[in-house]
Coordinates of C-alpha atoms and ligand atoms in Angstrom, one line a residue:
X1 CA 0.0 0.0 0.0
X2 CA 1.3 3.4 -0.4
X3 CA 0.2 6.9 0.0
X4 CA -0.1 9.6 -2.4
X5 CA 0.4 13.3 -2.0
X6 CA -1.5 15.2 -4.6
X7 CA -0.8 19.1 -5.1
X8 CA -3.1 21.7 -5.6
X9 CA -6.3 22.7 -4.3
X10 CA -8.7 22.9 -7.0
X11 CA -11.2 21.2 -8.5
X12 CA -9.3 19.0 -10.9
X13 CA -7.1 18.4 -7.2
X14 CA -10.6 17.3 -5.1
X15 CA -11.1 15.2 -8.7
X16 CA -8.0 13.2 -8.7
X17 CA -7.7 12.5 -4.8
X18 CA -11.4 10.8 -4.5
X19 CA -10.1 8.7 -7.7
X20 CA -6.9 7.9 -5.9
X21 CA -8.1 7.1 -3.3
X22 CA -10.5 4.7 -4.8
X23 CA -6.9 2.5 -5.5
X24 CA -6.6 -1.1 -3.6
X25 CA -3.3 0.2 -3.6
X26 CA -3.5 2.8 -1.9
X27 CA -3.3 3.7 2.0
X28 CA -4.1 7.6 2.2
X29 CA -4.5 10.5 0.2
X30 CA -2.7 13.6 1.4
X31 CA -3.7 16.9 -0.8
X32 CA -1.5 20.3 -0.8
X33 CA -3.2 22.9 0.8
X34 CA -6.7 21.3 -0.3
X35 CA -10.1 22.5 0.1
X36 CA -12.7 22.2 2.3
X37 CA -13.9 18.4 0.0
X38 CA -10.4 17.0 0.1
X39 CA -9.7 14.6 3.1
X40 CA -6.2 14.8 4.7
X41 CA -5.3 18.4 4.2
X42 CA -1.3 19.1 4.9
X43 CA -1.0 22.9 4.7
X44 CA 1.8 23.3 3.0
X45 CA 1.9 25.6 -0.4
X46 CA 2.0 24.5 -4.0
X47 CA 5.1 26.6 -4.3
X48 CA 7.1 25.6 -1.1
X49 CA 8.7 23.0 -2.9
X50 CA 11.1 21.7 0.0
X51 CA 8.1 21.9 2.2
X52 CA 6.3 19.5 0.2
X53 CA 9.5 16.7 -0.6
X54 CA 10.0 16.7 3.1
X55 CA 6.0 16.0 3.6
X56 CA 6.4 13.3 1.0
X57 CA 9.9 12.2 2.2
X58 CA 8.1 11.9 5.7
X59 CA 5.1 9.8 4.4
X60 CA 6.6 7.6 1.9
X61 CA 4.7 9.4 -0.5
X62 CA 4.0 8.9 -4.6
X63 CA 3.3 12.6 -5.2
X64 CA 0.7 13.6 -8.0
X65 CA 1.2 17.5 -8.8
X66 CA -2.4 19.2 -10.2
X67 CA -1.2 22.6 -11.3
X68 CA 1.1 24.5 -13.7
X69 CA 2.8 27.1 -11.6
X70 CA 5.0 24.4 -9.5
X71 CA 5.5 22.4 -12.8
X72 CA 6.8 25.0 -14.3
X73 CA 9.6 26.1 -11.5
X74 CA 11.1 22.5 -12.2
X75 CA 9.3 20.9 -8.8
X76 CA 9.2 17.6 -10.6
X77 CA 13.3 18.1 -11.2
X78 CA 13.7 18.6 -7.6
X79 CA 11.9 15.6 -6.7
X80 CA 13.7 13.5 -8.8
X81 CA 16.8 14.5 -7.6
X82 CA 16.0 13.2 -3.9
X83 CA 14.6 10.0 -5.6
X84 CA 10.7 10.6 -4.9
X85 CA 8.0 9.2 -7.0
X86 CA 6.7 11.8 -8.7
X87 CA 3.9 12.4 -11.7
X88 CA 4.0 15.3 -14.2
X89 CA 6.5 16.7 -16.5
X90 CA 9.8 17.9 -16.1
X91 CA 10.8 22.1 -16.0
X92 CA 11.3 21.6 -20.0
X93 CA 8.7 19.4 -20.6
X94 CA 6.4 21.9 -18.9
X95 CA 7.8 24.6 -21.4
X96 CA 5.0 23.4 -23.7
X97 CA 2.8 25.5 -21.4
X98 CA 5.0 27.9 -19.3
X99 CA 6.2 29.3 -22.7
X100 CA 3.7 29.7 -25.4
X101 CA 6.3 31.2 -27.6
X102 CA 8.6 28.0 -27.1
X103 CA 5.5 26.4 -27.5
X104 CA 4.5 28.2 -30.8
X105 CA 8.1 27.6 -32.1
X106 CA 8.4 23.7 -31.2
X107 CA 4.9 23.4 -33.3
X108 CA 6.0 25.9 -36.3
X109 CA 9.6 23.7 -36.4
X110 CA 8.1 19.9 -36.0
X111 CA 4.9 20.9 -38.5
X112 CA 2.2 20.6 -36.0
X113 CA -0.6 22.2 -36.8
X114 CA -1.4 25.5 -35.5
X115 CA -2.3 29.2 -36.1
X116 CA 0.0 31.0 -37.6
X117 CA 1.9 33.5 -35.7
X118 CA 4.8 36.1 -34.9
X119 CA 6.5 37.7 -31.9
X120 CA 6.9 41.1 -30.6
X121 CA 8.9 42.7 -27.7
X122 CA 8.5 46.0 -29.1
X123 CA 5.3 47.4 -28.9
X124 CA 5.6 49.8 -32.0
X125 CA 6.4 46.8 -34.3
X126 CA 3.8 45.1 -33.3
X127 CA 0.7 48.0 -33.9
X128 CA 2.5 48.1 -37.5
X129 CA 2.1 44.5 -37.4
X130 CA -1.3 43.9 -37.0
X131 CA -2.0 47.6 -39.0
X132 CA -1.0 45.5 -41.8
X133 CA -3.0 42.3 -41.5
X134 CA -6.7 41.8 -42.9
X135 CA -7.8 38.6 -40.7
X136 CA -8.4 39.0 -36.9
X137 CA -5.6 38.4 -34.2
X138 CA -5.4 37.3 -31.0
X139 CA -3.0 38.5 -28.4
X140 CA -1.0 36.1 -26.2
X141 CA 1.2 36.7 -23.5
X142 CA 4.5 34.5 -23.6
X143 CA 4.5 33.1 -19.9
X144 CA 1.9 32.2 -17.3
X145 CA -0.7 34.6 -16.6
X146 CA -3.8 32.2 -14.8
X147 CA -5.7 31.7 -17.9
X148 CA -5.6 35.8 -18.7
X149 CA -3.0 36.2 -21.1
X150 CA -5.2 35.6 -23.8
X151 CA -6.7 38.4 -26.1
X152 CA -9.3 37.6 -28.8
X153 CA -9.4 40.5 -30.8
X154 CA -12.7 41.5 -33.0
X155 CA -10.6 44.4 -34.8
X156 CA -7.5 46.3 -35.4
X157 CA -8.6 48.6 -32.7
X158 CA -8.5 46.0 -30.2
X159 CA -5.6 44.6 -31.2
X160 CA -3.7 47.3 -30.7
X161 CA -5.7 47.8 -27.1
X162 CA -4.2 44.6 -26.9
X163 CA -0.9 45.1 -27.1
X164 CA -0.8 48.7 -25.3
X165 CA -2.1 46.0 -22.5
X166 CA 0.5 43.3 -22.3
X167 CA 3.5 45.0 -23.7
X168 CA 3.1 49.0 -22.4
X169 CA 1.2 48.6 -19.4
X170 CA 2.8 45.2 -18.3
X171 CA -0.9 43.8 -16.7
X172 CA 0.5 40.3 -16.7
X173 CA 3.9 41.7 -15.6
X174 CA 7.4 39.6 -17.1
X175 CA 4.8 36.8 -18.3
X176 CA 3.9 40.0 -20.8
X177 CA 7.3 41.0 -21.8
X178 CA 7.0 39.0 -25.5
X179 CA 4.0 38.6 -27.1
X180 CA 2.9 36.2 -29.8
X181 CA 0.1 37.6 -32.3
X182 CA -1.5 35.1 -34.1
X183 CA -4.4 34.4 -36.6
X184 CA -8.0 33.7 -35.1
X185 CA -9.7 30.7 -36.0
X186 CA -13.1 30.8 -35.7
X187 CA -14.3 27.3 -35.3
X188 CA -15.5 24.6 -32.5
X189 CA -13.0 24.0 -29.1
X190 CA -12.4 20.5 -27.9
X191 CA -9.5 19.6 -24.9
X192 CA -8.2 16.5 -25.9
X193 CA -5.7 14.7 -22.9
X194 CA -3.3 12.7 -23.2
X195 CA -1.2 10.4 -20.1
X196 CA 2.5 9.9 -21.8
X197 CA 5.6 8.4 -20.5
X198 CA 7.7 9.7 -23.1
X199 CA 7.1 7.6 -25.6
X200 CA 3.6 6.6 -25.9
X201 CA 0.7 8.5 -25.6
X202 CA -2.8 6.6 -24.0
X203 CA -6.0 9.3 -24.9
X204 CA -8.1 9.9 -22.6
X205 CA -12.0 10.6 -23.2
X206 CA -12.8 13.8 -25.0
X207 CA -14.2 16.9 -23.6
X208 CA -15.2 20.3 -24.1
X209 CA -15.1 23.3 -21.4
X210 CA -17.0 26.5 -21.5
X211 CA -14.5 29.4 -20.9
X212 CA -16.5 32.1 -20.9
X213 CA -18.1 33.4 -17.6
X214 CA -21.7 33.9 -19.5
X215 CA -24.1 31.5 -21.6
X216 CA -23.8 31.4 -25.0
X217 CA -19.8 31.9 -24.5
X218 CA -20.4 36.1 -23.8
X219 CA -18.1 37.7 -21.3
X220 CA -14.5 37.6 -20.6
X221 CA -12.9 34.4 -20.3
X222 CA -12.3 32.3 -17.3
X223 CA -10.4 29.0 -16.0
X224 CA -13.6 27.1 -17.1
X225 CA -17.2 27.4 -16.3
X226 CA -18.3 24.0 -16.9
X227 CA -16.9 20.7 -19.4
X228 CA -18.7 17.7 -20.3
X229 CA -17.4 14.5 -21.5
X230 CA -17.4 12.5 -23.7
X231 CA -18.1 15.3 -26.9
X232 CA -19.6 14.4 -30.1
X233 CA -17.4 16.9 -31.5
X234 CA -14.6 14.0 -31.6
X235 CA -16.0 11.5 -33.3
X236 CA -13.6 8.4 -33.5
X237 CA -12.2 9.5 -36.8
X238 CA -11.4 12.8 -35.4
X239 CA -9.8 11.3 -32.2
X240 CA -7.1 9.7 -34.3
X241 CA -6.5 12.6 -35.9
X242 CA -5.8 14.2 -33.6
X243 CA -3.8 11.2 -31.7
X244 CA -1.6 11.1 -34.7
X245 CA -1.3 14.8 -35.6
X246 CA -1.3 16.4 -32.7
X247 CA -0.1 14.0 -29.5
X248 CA 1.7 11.4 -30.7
X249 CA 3.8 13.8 -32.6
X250 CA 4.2 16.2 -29.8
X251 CA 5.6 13.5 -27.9
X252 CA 7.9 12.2 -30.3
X253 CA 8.9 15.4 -31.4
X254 CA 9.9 16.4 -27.8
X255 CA 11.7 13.1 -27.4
X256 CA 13.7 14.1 -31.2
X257 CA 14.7 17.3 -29.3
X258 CA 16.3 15.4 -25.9
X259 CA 12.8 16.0 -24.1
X260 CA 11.5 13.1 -22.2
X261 CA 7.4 14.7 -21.8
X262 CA 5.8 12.6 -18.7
X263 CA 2.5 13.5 -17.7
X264 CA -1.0 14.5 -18.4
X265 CA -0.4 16.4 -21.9
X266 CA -3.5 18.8 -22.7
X267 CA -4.1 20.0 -26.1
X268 CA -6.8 22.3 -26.3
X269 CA -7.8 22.2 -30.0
X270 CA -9.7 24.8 -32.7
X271 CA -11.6 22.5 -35.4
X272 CA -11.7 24.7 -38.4
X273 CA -13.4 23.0 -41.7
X274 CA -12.5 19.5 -39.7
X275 CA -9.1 20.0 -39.2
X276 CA -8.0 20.0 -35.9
X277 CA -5.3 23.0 -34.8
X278 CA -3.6 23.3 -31.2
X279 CA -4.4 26.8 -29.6
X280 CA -2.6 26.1 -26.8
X281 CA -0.7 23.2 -24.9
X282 CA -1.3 22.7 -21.0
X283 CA 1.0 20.2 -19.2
X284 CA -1.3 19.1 -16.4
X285 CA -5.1 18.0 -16.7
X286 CA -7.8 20.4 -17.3
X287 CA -10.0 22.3 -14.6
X288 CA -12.7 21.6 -14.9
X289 CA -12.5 19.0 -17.6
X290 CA -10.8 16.2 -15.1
X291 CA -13.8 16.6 -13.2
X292 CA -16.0 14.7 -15.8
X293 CA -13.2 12.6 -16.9
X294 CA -12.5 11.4 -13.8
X295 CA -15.9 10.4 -13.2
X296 CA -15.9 8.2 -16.1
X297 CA -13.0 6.4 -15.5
X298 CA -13.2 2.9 -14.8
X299 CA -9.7 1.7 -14.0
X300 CA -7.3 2.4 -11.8
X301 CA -5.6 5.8 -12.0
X302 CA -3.0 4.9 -9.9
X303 CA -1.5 2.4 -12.0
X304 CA -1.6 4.6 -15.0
X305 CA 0.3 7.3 -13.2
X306 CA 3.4 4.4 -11.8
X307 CA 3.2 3.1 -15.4
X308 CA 4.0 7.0 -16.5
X309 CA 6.6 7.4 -14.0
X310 CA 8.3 4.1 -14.6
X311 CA 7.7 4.3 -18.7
X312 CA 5.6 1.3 -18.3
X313 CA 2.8 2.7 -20.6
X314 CA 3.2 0.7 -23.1
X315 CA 2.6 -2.8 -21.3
X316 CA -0.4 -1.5 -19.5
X317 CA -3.9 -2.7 -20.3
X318 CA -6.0 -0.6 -22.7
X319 CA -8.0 2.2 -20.3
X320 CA -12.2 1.8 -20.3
X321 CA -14.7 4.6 -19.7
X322 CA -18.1 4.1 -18.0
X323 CA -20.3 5.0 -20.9
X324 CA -22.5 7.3 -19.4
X325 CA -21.8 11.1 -20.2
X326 CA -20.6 13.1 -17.5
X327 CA -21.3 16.7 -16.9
X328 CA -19.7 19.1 -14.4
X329 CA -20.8 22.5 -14.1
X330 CA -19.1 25.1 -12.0
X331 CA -20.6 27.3 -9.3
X332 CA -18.6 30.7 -9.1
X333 CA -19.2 33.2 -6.9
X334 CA -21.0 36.3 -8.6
X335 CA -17.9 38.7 -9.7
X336 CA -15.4 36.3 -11.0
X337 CA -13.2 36.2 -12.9
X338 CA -12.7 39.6 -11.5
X339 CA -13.5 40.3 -7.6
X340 CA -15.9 38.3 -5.3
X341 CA -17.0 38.5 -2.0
X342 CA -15.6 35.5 0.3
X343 CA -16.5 33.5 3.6
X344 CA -20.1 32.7 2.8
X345 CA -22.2 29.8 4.2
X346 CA -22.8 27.1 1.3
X347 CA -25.7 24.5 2.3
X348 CA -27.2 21.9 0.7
X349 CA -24.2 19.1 0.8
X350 CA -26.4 16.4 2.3
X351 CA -29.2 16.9 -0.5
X352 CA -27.6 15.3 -3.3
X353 CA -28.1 12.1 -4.6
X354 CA -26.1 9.6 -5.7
X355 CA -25.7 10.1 -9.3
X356 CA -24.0 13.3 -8.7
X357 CA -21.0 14.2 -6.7
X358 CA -19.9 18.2 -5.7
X359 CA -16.2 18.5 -6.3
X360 CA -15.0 21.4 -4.3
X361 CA -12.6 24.2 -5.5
X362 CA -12.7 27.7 -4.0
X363 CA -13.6 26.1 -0.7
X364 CA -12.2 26.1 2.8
X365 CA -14.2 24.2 6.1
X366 CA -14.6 26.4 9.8
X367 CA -16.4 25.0 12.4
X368 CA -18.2 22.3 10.4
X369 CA -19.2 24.3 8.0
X370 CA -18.2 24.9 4.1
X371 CA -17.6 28.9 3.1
X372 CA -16.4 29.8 0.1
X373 CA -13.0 30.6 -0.6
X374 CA -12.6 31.6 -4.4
X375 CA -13.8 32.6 -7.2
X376 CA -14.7 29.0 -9.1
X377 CA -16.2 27.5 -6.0
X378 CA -17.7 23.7 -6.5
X379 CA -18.0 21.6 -9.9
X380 CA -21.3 19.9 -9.2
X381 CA -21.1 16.6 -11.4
X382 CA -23.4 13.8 -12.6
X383 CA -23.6 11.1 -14.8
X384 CA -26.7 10.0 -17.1
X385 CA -27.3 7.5 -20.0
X386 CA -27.8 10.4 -22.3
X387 CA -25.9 13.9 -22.8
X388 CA -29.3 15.4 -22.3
X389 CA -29.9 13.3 -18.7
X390 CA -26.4 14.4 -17.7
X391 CA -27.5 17.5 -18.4
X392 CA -30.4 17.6 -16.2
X393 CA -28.7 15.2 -13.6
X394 CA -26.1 17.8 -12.9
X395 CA -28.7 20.9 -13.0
X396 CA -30.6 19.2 -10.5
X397 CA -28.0 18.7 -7.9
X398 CA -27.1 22.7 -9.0
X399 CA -31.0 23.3 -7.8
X400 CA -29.9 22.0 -4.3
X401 CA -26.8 23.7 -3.7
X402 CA -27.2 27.6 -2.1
X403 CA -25.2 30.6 -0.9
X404 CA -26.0 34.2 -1.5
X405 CA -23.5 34.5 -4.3
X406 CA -24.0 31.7 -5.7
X407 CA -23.2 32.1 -10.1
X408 CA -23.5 29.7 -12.3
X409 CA -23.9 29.3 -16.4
X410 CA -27.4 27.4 -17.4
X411 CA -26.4 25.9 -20.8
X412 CA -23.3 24.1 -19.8
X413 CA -23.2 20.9 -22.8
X414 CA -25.8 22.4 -24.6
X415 CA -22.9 23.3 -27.6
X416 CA -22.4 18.9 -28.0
X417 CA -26.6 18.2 -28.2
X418 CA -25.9 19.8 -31.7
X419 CA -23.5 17.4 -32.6
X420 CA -25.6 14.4 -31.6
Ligands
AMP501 P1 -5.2 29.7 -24.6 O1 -5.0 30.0 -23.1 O2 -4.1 29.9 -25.5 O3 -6.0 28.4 -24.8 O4 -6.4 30.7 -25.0 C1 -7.5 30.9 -24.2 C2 -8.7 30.9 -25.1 O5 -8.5 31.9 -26.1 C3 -8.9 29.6 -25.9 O6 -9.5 28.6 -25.2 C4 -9.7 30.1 -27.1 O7 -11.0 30.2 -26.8 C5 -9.1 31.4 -27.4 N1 -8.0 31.4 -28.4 C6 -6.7 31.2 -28.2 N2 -6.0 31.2 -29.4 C7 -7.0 31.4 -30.3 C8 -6.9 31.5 -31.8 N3 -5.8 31.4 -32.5 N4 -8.1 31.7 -32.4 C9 -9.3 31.8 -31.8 N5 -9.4 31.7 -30.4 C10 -8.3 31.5 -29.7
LIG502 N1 -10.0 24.3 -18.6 C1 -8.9 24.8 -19.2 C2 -7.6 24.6 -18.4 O1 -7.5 23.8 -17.5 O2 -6.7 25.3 -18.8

């Protein structure tokens, strides 16, 4: 038996600990600081990296990190150095997201297929740039910037707004200090995820998220308002498409360059005419989408993650999903993704039935009670035979779930009925 330590305290975090600690294998799950749903809370920062290798050093622990931000300072380096168990990608693996220009650049050099792009640090160049252009742009920020750094421009006008806002006024800060501008596509988003040891690639079930904070995708965008999974938008022709194009290439070509890429690899993809193009890469599994995805899962995540660590992947059993759709809708508090009141009283817990389960996020516990504690608070999930049922399964459980600030979009999986 063995005990894990899994990092973060999100959604995705509450997500993978209940499926951990679903493992015959495993003793106890510890989660890094938590929330008030995880069990076993060691409080003990995401970035306090020796805080957390002498936790796991302490426990005997297989450690599981959630986020990018530690990924990205190298914290599965360090814990390979002291010879801890440890799941997620290395500091250069994790440049795939950290980066979006090394990103951008390790695509446009190994012909996988994305936007095309250029880079500015000099904010004059860049206004000539997109003066010149007659398609729309959006506006990324090189490093990491919480899901912000992203600009989708409807005009020149904005675009240059745009700029003025990353490059001048420095909103993002150093992550702002190069900028990529690239063509908009207009089409259909899909997160497809991948686990990899670094040299195969085992899919996991599709998904979509909802990134803007309003229905019918209005508003600024957000970490994710809501995902569903499986999504008719990847039908099985599409999903090996995208297998082939997109992930088994990205792994191979990171392992051409000296790269071994372990982890949970996340292409979130643009479908334009059919053909599938990587917006962006994430190095980690999705919030909210591991929500859904987790539910689905019926085998054993543990072993998939030793099999990753070990570079086992290749013996291991092919994966099965429950075949029930899963949908997870998030409850925010009213004011994100900007400010939000705090500390509020959530009730309802002991309402919900069985075929849905409230993943916490934004969430702490004081005197036996829940308060919120973030802007994306709870991911309400269910399960149903249909995409419609799991619809209505998870809206239900929404129904019973209170506090005054309590926000939440109504058409969460409506985009995949569409499709079906
Ligand atoms: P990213 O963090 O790069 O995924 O960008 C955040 C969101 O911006 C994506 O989920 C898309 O909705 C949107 N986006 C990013 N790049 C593009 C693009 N080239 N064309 C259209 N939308 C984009
Ligand atoms: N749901 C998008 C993300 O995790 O980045």
């Amino acid at each position: 038996m063995v005990n894990i330590l899994v990092i973060g305290s999100g959604g995705r975090e509450h997500a993978l600990s209940w499926k951990l600690s679903q493992s015959s294998k495993v003793e106890t799950v510890f989660t890094a600081p938590g929330n008030g749903g995880t069990e076993n809370n060691v409080p003990i920062d995401v970035n306090d990296i020796d805080g957390l290798i002498d936790f796991a050093q302490k426990n005997n622990c297989f450690t599981v990190v959630g986020p990018e931000v530690p990924l990205a300072e190298g914290i599965v380096d360090k814990f390979n150095q002291k010879n801890l168990k440890v799941f997620g990608p290395s500091k250069m693996a994790a440049q795939l997201e950290s980066s979006k220009i090394w990103a951008k650049n390790f695509m446009k050099r190994n012909d996988i297929p994305t936007a095309r792009f250029e880079i500015f640090d000099d904010a004059n160049k860049a206004q000539k740039y997109v003066q010149s252009l007659d398609y729309n742009v959006v506006v990324k920020a090189d490093g990491l910037a919480a899901g912000k750094g992203v600009i989708v421009c409807n005009s020149t006008a904005e675009a240059e707004s745009a700029i003025d806002t990353i490059l001048i006024k420095k909103t993002f800060g150093d992550a702002g200090n190069r900028i990529i501008i690239e063509e908009r596509i207009d089409g259909i988003e899909a997160s497809f995820i991948a686990i990899s040891d670094g040299e195969v690639a085992i899919p996991m079930a599709s998904s979509q998220d909802h990134k803007r904070i309003f229905d019918d995708d209005k508003g600024p965008n957000t970490g994710g308002m809501g995902a569903y999974s499986p999504t008719p938008i990847i039908d099985d022709t599409l999903a090996k498409k995208i297998q082939e194009n997109v992930i088994d290439k990205t792994i191979q070509s990171m392992k051409n360059e000296g790269i071994t890429f372990k982890g949970f690899l996340y292409a979130g993809i643009m479908l334009r005419d059919g053909k599938p193009y990587v917006l962006e890469y994430n190095v980690r599994m999705g919030d909210p989408e591991c929500q859904p995805i987790t539910m689905r899962m019926d085998f054993d995540l543990y072993d998939y993650f030793v099999a990753s660590v070990d570079g086992t992947l290749s013996s291991m059993p092919p994966i099965t999903w429950n075949k029930k759709f899963a949908v997870c809708v998030v409850l925010a508090s009213k004011g994100y993704p900007e400010s939000y009141p705090k500390d509020e009283i959530i009730s309802g817990f002991n309402t919900i039935s069985n075929d849905a389960f409230v993943f916490h996020a934004g969430t702490k516990k004081s005197d036996g009670q829940i308060l919120s504690n973030g802007g994306r608070v709870l991911g309400v999930t269910a399960l149903g035979d249909s995409l419609e049922s799991a619809i209505s399964n998870a809206y239900a459980a929404v129904e019973k779930i209170s506090w005054p600030s309590k926000y939440c979009r109504t058409d969460i999986g409506k985009k995949g009925l569409d499709f079906l």
